[in-house]
Tab-separated table of C-alpha atoms (C1' of nucleotides) in Angstrom:
chain	number	residue	atom	x	y	z
A	18	MET	CA	-12.169	13.690	0.612
A	19	ASP	CA	-13.088	16.987	-0.992
A	20	GLN	CA	-11.134	19.562	-2.971
A	21	VAL	CA	-9.425	20.851	0.136
A	22	GLY	CA	-7.448	17.662	0.128
A	23	ILE	CA	-8.705	16.639	3.522
A	24	ASP	CA	-11.839	15.078	4.913
A	25	SER	CA	-13.673	18.179	6.131
A	26	THR	CA	-16.247	16.226	8.098
A	27	ALA	CA	-13.683	14.263	10.044
A	28	PHE	CA	-11.614	17.401	10.487
A	29	ARG	CA	-14.527	19.368	11.969
A	30	LYS	CA	-15.592	16.534	14.250
A	31	ALA	CA	-12.147	16.058	15.760
A	32	LEU	CA	-11.550	19.783	15.997
A	33	LEU	CA	-14.828	20.484	17.806
A	34	LYS	CA	-14.337	17.684	20.275
A	35	TRP	CA	-10.967	19.156	21.192
A	36	TYR	CA	-12.309	22.709	21.295
A	37	ARG	CA	-15.149	21.864	23.659
A	38	ALA	CA	-12.643	20.389	26.075
A	39	GLU	CA	-9.646	22.674	25.667
A	40	GLY	CA	-10.695	25.840	23.840
A	41	ARG	CA	-9.796	29.191	25.333
A	42	ARG	CA	-12.292	31.238	27.268
A	43	LEU	CA	-11.986	34.800	26.052
A	44	PRO	CA	-14.020	37.892	27.024
A	45	TRP	CA	-15.420	38.487	23.545
A	46	ARG	CA	-16.702	34.938	23.396
A	47	GLU	CA	-19.119	35.687	26.226
A	48	THR	CA	-21.237	37.882	23.980
A	49	ASP	CA	-22.983	37.863	20.625
A	50	ASP	CA	-23.213	41.651	20.457
A	51	PRO	CA	-21.806	42.585	17.034
A	52	TYR	CA	-20.521	45.880	18.420
A	53	ALA	CA	-18.499	44.193	21.154
A	54	ILE	CA	-17.245	41.603	18.679
A	55	LEU	CA	-16.227	44.344	16.264
A	56	VAL	CA	-14.325	46.164	19.010
A	57	SER	CA	-12.435	42.999	19.870
A	58	GLU	CA	-11.622	42.251	16.240
A	59	PHE	CA	-10.243	45.723	15.612
A	60	MET	CA	-8.073	45.443	18.683
A	61	LEU	CA	-6.891	41.997	17.647
A	62	GLN	CA	-5.715	43.074	14.210
A	63	GLN	CA	-1.979	42.374	14.366
A	64	THR	CA	-2.212	42.336	18.151
A	65	GLN	CA	-1.861	39.458	20.568
A	66	VAL	CA	-4.764	38.324	22.706
A	67	VAL	CA	-3.101	39.017	26.052
A	68	THR	CA	-2.355	42.566	24.971
A	69	ALA	CA	-5.888	43.278	23.790
A	70	ILE	CA	-7.808	41.942	26.799
A	71	PRO	CA	-7.375	44.899	29.209
A	72	TYR	CA	-8.036	47.351	26.390
A	73	TYR	CA	-11.221	45.501	25.477
A	74	HIS	CA	-12.593	45.753	29.017
A	75	ARG	CA	-11.725	49.430	29.381
A	76	TRP	CA	-13.208	50.233	25.979
A	77	LEU	CA	-16.568	48.595	26.591
A	78	GLU	CA	-16.821	50.174	30.001
A	79	ARG	CA	-16.236	53.621	28.539
A	80	PHE	CA	-18.103	53.068	25.224
A	81	PRO	CA	-20.644	50.328	25.974
A	82	THR	CA	-22.736	50.919	22.851
A	83	VAL	CA	-22.231	51.887	19.248
A	84	GLU	CA	-24.015	55.161	20.016
A	85	ALA	CA	-21.595	55.961	22.820
A	86	LEU	CA	-18.641	55.427	20.520
A	87	ALA	CA	-20.200	57.402	17.687
A	88	SER	CA	-20.479	60.484	19.889
A	89	ALA	CA	-17.090	60.151	21.623
A	90	SER	CA	-14.414	62.825	21.304
A	91	THR	CA	-11.204	62.065	19.434
A	92	HIS	CA	-9.315	62.721	22.627
A	93	ASP	CA	-11.208	60.080	24.614
A	94	LEU	CA	-10.958	57.675	21.718
A	95	LEU	CA	-7.184	57.929	21.470
A	96	ALA	CA	-6.707	58.026	25.223
A	97	LEU	CA	-8.279	54.570	25.420
A	98	TRP	CA	-6.381	53.230	22.427
A	99	GLN	CA	-3.062	54.651	23.601
A	100	GLY	CA	-0.356	51.996	23.680
A	101	LEU	CA	-2.104	49.565	21.327
A	102	GLY	CA	-0.505	50.988	18.202
A	103	LEU	CA	-1.876	51.078	14.639
A	104	TYR	CA	-3.970	54.068	15.651
A	105	ARG	CA	-5.886	54.221	12.412
A	106	ARG	CA	-7.836	51.310	13.842
A	107	ALA	CA	-9.265	53.566	16.539
A	108	HIS	CA	-10.332	56.205	14.038
A	109	ASN	CA	-11.826	53.578	11.742
A	110	LEU	CA	-13.672	51.936	14.619
A	111	GLN	CA	-15.381	55.225	15.378
A	112	ARG	CA	-16.145	55.741	11.692
A	113	CYS	CA	-17.785	52.304	11.782
A	114	ALA	CA	-19.889	53.316	14.764
A	115	ARG	CA	-20.985	56.505	13.038
A	116	MET	CA	-21.858	54.650	9.879
A	117	VAL	CA	-23.955	52.129	11.780
A	118	VAL	CA	-25.761	54.880	13.684
A	119	ASP	CA	-26.231	57.331	10.835
A	120	LYS	CA	-26.813	54.944	7.968
A	121	TRP	CA	-28.483	51.941	9.580
A	122	GLY	CA	-30.157	53.403	12.665
A	123	GLY	CA	-27.784	51.754	15.089
A	124	VAL	CA	-28.265	48.241	13.690
A	125	PHE	CA	-25.251	46.355	12.363
A	126	PRO	CA	-25.390	44.793	8.898
A	127	ARG	CA	-26.290	41.141	9.076
A	128	SER	CA	-24.259	39.982	6.080
A	129	VAL	CA	-20.590	39.751	5.162
A	130	GLU	CA	-21.191	42.082	2.214
A	131	GLY	CA	-22.800	44.697	4.477
A	132	LEU	CA	-20.062	44.415	7.070
A	133	ARG	CA	-17.429	44.881	4.393
A	134	GLU	CA	-18.800	48.373	3.752
A	135	LEU	CA	-17.506	49.453	7.143
A	136	PRO	CA	-14.131	51.245	7.100
A	137	GLY	CA	-11.268	49.114	8.315
A	138	VAL	CA	-13.300	45.932	7.914
A	139	GLY	CA	-11.669	43.551	5.478
A	140	ARG	CA	-12.429	39.978	4.636
A	141	TYR	CA	-11.142	38.620	7.916
A	142	THR	CA	-12.995	41.031	10.224
A	143	ALA	CA	-16.245	40.747	8.270
A	144	GLY	CA	-16.070	36.967	8.522
A	145	ALA	CA	-15.268	37.159	12.214
A	146	VAL	CA	-18.254	39.345	13.050
A	147	ALA	CA	-20.558	37.352	10.790
A	148	SER	CA	-19.589	34.024	12.322
A	149	PHE	CA	-19.058	35.062	15.942
A	150	ALA	CA	-22.046	37.372	16.279
A	151	TYR	CA	-24.513	35.716	13.896
A	152	ASN	CA	-23.154	32.190	13.487
A	153	LEU	CA	-23.113	32.679	9.711
A	154	PRO	CA	-20.949	30.238	7.718
A	155	ALA	CA	-18.324	32.840	6.804
A	156	PRO	CA	-14.638	31.887	6.702
A	157	VAL	CA	-11.893	33.608	8.674
A	158	VAL	CA	-8.220	33.388	7.831
A	159	ASP	CA	-5.958	35.108	10.307
A	160	GLY	CA	-2.369	34.256	11.187
A	161	ASN	CA	-3.442	31.286	13.284
A	162	VAL	CA	-5.793	29.810	10.718
A	163	ALA	CA	-3.291	30.347	7.928
A	164	ARG	CA	-0.707	28.406	9.880
A	165	VAL	CA	-3.081	25.570	10.748
A	166	LEU	CA	-4.422	25.200	7.220
A	167	SER	CA	-1.040	25.514	5.526
A	168	ARG	CA	0.124	22.607	7.635
A	169	VAL	CA	-2.979	20.486	7.311
A	170	LEU	CA	-2.753	20.903	3.536
A	171	ASN	CA	1.047	20.708	3.526
A	172	LEU	CA	0.857	23.879	1.438
A	173	GLN	CA	4.166	24.696	-0.220
A	174	GLU	CA	2.873	27.891	-1.831
A	175	PRO	CA	3.841	31.013	0.166
A	176	ILE	CA	0.788	32.198	2.094
A	177	ASP	CA	1.504	35.904	1.558
A	178	THR	CA	0.738	35.761	-2.158
A	179	PRO	CA	-2.593	36.010	-3.975
A	180	VAL	CA	-2.372	32.325	-4.923
A	181	GLY	CA	-1.581	31.204	-1.380
A	182	GLN	CA	-4.309	33.383	0.069
A	183	ALA	CA	-6.873	32.040	-2.382
A	184	ILE	CA	-6.067	28.473	-1.394
A	185	LEU	CA	-6.369	29.275	2.302
A	186	TRP	CA	-9.646	31.145	1.953
A	187	ASP	CA	-11.084	28.353	-0.175
A	188	ALA	CA	-10.156	25.797	2.440
A	189	ALA	CA	-11.484	27.942	5.290
A	190	GLU	CA	-14.720	28.475	3.413
A	191	ARG	CA	-15.334	24.774	2.966
A	192	ILE	CA	-14.563	24.063	6.580
A	193	ALA	CA	-16.835	26.864	7.813
A	194	ARG	CA	-19.715	25.652	5.631
A	195	CYS	CA	-21.381	23.707	8.435
A	196	LYS	CA	-23.898	23.963	11.268
A	197	GLN	CA	-21.521	25.503	13.787
A	198	PRO	CA	-19.364	28.065	11.983
A	199	ARG	CA	-18.965	30.101	15.173
A	200	LEU	CA	-17.473	27.143	17.006
A	201	ILE	CA	-15.431	25.958	14.040
A	202	ASN	CA	-13.818	29.332	13.459
A	203	ASN	CA	-13.021	29.780	17.126
A	204	ALA	CA	-11.650	26.256	17.241
A	205	LEU	CA	-9.419	26.811	14.202
A	206	MET	CA	-7.896	29.877	15.804
A	207	ASP	CA	-7.444	28.158	19.139
A	208	LEU	CA	-5.753	25.192	17.549
A	209	GLY	CA	-3.252	27.600	16.019
A	210	ALA	CA	-2.801	29.522	19.257
A	211	VAL	CA	-2.600	26.564	21.650
A	212	LEU	CA	-1.130	23.562	19.789
A	213	CYS	CA	-0.286	24.389	16.185
A	214	LYS	CA	2.061	27.204	17.181
A	215	ALA	CA	4.649	28.823	14.946
A	216	ARG	CA	7.490	27.142	16.792
A	217	ARG	CA	7.500	23.704	18.353
A	218	PRO	CA	3.954	22.703	17.412
A	219	ALA	CA	2.473	20.039	19.704
A	220	CYS	CA	1.610	17.608	16.921
A	221	GLY	CA	1.515	14.683	19.351
A	222	ARG	CA	-1.491	16.195	21.111
A	223	CYS	CA	-3.195	17.521	17.986
A	224	PRO	CA	-6.804	16.444	17.504
A	225	VAL	CA	-6.478	16.492	13.693
A	226	ARG	CA	-3.088	14.780	13.383
A	227	ARG	CA	-4.637	11.856	11.495
A	228	VAL	CA	-6.020	14.225	8.873
A	229	CYS	CA	-3.007	16.547	8.711
A	230	ARG	CA	-0.731	16.185	5.696
A	231	ALA	CA	2.196	18.208	7.008
A	232	ILE	CA	5.549	16.522	6.440
A	233	ASP	CA	7.507	18.986	8.541
A	234	ALA	CA	5.011	21.217	10.337
A	235	GLU	CA	7.513	23.652	11.766
A	236	THR	CA	8.723	24.671	8.289
A	237	LEU	CA	5.203	25.789	7.388
A	238	PRO	CA	3.714	28.150	6.468
A	239	ARG	CA	6.118	29.337	3.809
A	240	LYS	CA	6.417	33.056	3.275
A	241	ARG	CA	8.113	35.306	0.806
A	242	PRO	CA	11.469	36.655	1.957
A	243	GLN	CA	11.176	39.765	4.064
A	244	PRO	CA	13.221	42.905	3.303
A	245	PRO	CA	15.926	43.709	5.846
A	246	THR	CA	15.391	46.179	8.643
A	247	GLN	CA	16.342	49.741	7.755
A	248	VAL	CA	17.743	52.236	10.219
A	249	ARG	CA	16.123	55.642	10.152
A	250	VAL	CA	16.865	58.751	12.194
A	251	GLU	CA	14.063	60.983	13.442
A	252	ARG	CA	14.704	64.164	15.405
A	253	TYR	CA	12.418	66.056	17.738
A	254	TRP	CA	12.595	69.198	19.836
A	255	TRP	CA	12.701	69.301	23.584
A	256	PHE	CA	11.212	72.554	24.892
A	257	TYR	CA	10.807	72.585	28.649
A	258	ASP	CA	10.125	75.572	30.856
A	259	GLY	CA	10.677	73.861	34.165
A	260	ALA	CA	7.065	72.717	34.570
A	261	ARG	CA	5.643	72.202	31.093
A	262	VAL	CA	6.662	70.422	27.882
A	263	LEU	CA	5.833	71.616	24.390
A	264	LEU	CA	3.902	68.987	22.435
A	265	GLU	CA	2.674	68.870	18.855
A	266	GLN	CA	-0.374	67.069	17.509
A	267	ARG	CA	0.274	64.734	14.569
A	268	GLN	CA	-1.706	65.293	11.386
A	269	ALA	CA	-4.699	62.986	11.046
A	270	ALA	CA	-3.324	61.227	7.967
A	271	ALA	CA	0.220	60.902	9.303
A	272	ARG	CA	1.728	58.230	11.480
A	273	TRP	CA	0.333	58.494	14.998
A	274	GLY	CA	-2.537	60.570	13.563
A	275	GLY	CA	-4.228	62.675	16.221
A	276	LEU	CA	-1.760	61.765	18.936
A	277	TRP	CA	0.627	64.197	20.606
A	278	THR	CA	4.408	63.952	20.289
A	279	LEU	CA	7.413	66.172	20.812
A	280	PRO	CA	7.612	68.807	18.038
A	281	THR	CA	9.298	67.499	14.908
A	282	LEU	CA	12.672	68.931	14.011
A	283	ASP	CA	12.934	69.257	10.252
A	284	ALA	CA	15.396	66.555	9.272
A	285	ASP	CA	16.823	68.664	6.436
A	286	ALA	CA	17.643	71.629	8.639
A	287	PRO	CA	21.138	71.133	10.002
A	288	SER	CA	20.660	72.352	13.549
A	289	GLY	CA	24.248	71.824	14.590
A	290	ARG	CA	22.965	70.994	18.053
A	291	GLU	CA	23.907	67.889	19.884
A	292	THR	CA	21.398	65.257	20.901
A	293	PHE	CA	19.992	65.714	24.398
A	294	VAL	CA	18.490	62.222	24.807
A	295	SER	CA	17.751	59.426	22.346
A	296	LEU	CA	15.848	56.181	22.070
A	297	ARG	CA	15.747	53.356	19.540
A	298	HIS	CA	12.501	51.627	18.729
A	299	HIS	CA	11.075	49.471	15.981
A	300	ILE	CA	8.210	50.445	13.700
A	301	MET	CA	7.442	47.641	11.292
A	302	ARG	CA	10.675	46.965	9.438
A	303	PHE	CA	12.371	50.176	10.484
A	304	LEU	CA	14.655	50.701	13.406
A	305	ILE	CA	14.036	54.285	14.386
A	306	ASP	CA	16.758	56.232	16.110
A	307	LEU	CA	14.663	58.833	17.903
A	308	GLN	CA	16.892	61.790	18.757
A	309	VAL	CA	15.784	64.693	20.911
A	310	VAL	CA	17.450	68.092	20.633
A	311	ARG	CA	17.186	70.598	23.445
A	312	GLY	CA	15.815	73.994	22.393
A	313	ASP	CA	15.506	77.386	24.079
A	314	HIS	CA	11.890	77.780	25.094
A	315	ALA	CA	12.271	81.531	25.627
A	316	SER	CA	12.797	81.947	21.876
A	317	LEU	CA	9.440	80.433	20.979
A	318	PRO	CA	6.454	82.469	19.789
A	319	GLN	CA	3.730	83.057	22.357
A	320	PRO	CA	1.167	81.685	22.213
A	321	PRO	CA	2.274	78.560	20.352
A	322	ALA	CA	0.771	77.489	17.033
A	323	ALA	CA	-2.677	75.873	17.125
A	324	SER	CA	-1.267	72.394	16.689
A	325	ARG	CA	1.087	72.904	19.645
A	326	LEU	CA	0.469	72.760	23.354
A	327	TRP	CA	2.353	73.481	26.560
A	328	GLN	CA	1.441	70.482	28.673
A	329	PRO	CA	2.209	70.420	32.423
A	330	VAL	CA	4.487	67.533	33.293
A	331	ALA	CA	2.152	66.481	36.083
A	332	ARG	CA	-0.667	66.028	33.549
A	333	LEU	CA	1.195	64.259	30.743
A	334	GLY	CA	-0.868	61.174	31.495
A	335	GLU	CA	-3.996	62.909	30.205
A	336	VAL	CA	-2.618	63.389	26.703
A	337	PRO	CA	-2.691	60.515	24.201
A	338	MET	CA	0.894	59.901	23.135
A	339	PRO	CA	2.684	57.083	21.319
A	340	THR	CA	4.728	54.902	23.624
A	341	PRO	CA	8.201	55.864	22.336
A	342	HIS	CA	7.479	59.546	22.927
A	343	ARG	CA	6.167	58.933	26.396
A	344	ARG	CA	9.364	57.051	27.120
A	345	VAL	CA	11.718	59.582	25.644
A	346	ILE	CA	10.010	62.377	27.569
A	347	GLY	CA	10.744	60.390	30.717
A	348	LEU	CA	14.383	60.230	29.690
A	349	ALA	CA	14.494	63.953	28.977
A	350	LEU	CA	12.948	64.841	32.313
A	351	ALA	CA	15.501	62.654	34.052
A	352	ALA	CA	18.251	64.388	32.090
A	353	GLU	CA	16.868	67.786	33.140
A	354	SER	CA	17.021	66.695	36.767
A	355	ALA	CA	20.599	65.538	36.297
A	356	ARG	CA	21.586	68.966	34.975
A	357	LEU	CA	20.831	70.655	38.287
B	18	DA	C1'	2.959	43.613	-5.663
B	19	DA	C1'	4.686	46.586	-2.307
B	20	DG	C1'	4.509	49.936	1.332
B	21	DA	C1'	2.428	52.045	5.518
B	22	DC	C1'	0.873	51.488	9.840
B	23	DG	C1'	2.786	50.091	16.464
B	24	DG	C1'	3.668	47.906	20.156
B	25	DG	C1'	4.433	44.085	23.129
B	26	DG	C1'	5.261	39.084	23.922
B	27	DC	C1'	8.121	35.141	23.231
B	28	DT	C1'	12.328	32.325	22.306
C	29	DA	C1'	17.831	40.270	18.567
C	30	DG	C1'	14.678	38.633	15.787
C	31	DC	C1'	10.251	36.850	14.832
C	32	DC	C1'	5.386	36.738	15.511
C	33	DC	C1'	0.854	38.384	16.330
C	34	DA	C1'	-7.611	37.374	15.545
C	35	DG	C1'	-5.140	42.778	9.124
C	36	DT	C1'	-6.485	46.727	6.209
C	37	DC	C1'	-5.842	50.297	3.014
C	38	DT	C1'	-3.357	52.875	-0.452
C	39	DT	C1'	-0.357	53.291	-4.231
DNA sequence: AAGACGGGGCT
DNA sequence: AGCCCAGTCTT
């Protein structure tokens, strides 16, 4: 029994036995290439495994090496990330590639401290690359591991606080301090994903049930109360000349940075026009009411501003766009057809 | 400590 | 209709 409150040796032994028999086979576990691992970890930030898998394959086919990614265009980058969300990840991933190429001659740092220098690489991602690519004894605490450890420890402290996080990272560090950190970290995540799930955990089949201190597993982990969802209205222009749609590129630092959307309609300006089509979608804790107002394309300056583009409807697929805008454009085109 | 950043899967 | 998910960075 160590400071974690559990017997780490027994925990690891039972966990690994289970993992060897029932662990998941995932594409990024077939490699020890730090670049491929890094790609997978960026995609998996706040993103479910099943969602990331097709993106991972497409990405490595298009950008098989760190050099290929470093020299890619922003357009190609975003075209491949389109639909995954949290687009800053794509920009940061390329900044990582450029840093590795320019600063370290194409060779990834071999330590957690070095990996942490990369943009968009926090404690979790650095630990993931270090353990998965190099088998270094670095801890990882993601949503799965946090859930598993909070239950094993019967942790009553909320996990989304500095105190809760410190306890989890301490525990993960002790557990990962062993001969097989790569396997242990993968096994911890798989236990969370396969058995120790958020709802209806399969405690009866759990390999570490004799070590686990959870009294009521399903009530863990505890979290601080979340603020309620806020409704927010956003309005955009619909300019359509019968064959082309006017798009606007988002500022790099803004939401959807670098992607193309319908032109924004200044929320303060009372247009007095009625909504042509609308769509509701969630972004984090906001419910966005996306309203589209039909404008007169003949009144627009020619040519359009540099950040704007008349895109042929038949080639909308070539332009990286956030999913809600792609959807609402479909609605608007249908509405145009209905007007005839 | 809180806010910003997306989208899709699951119950 | 909520809640959750292989998080990170800025303020």
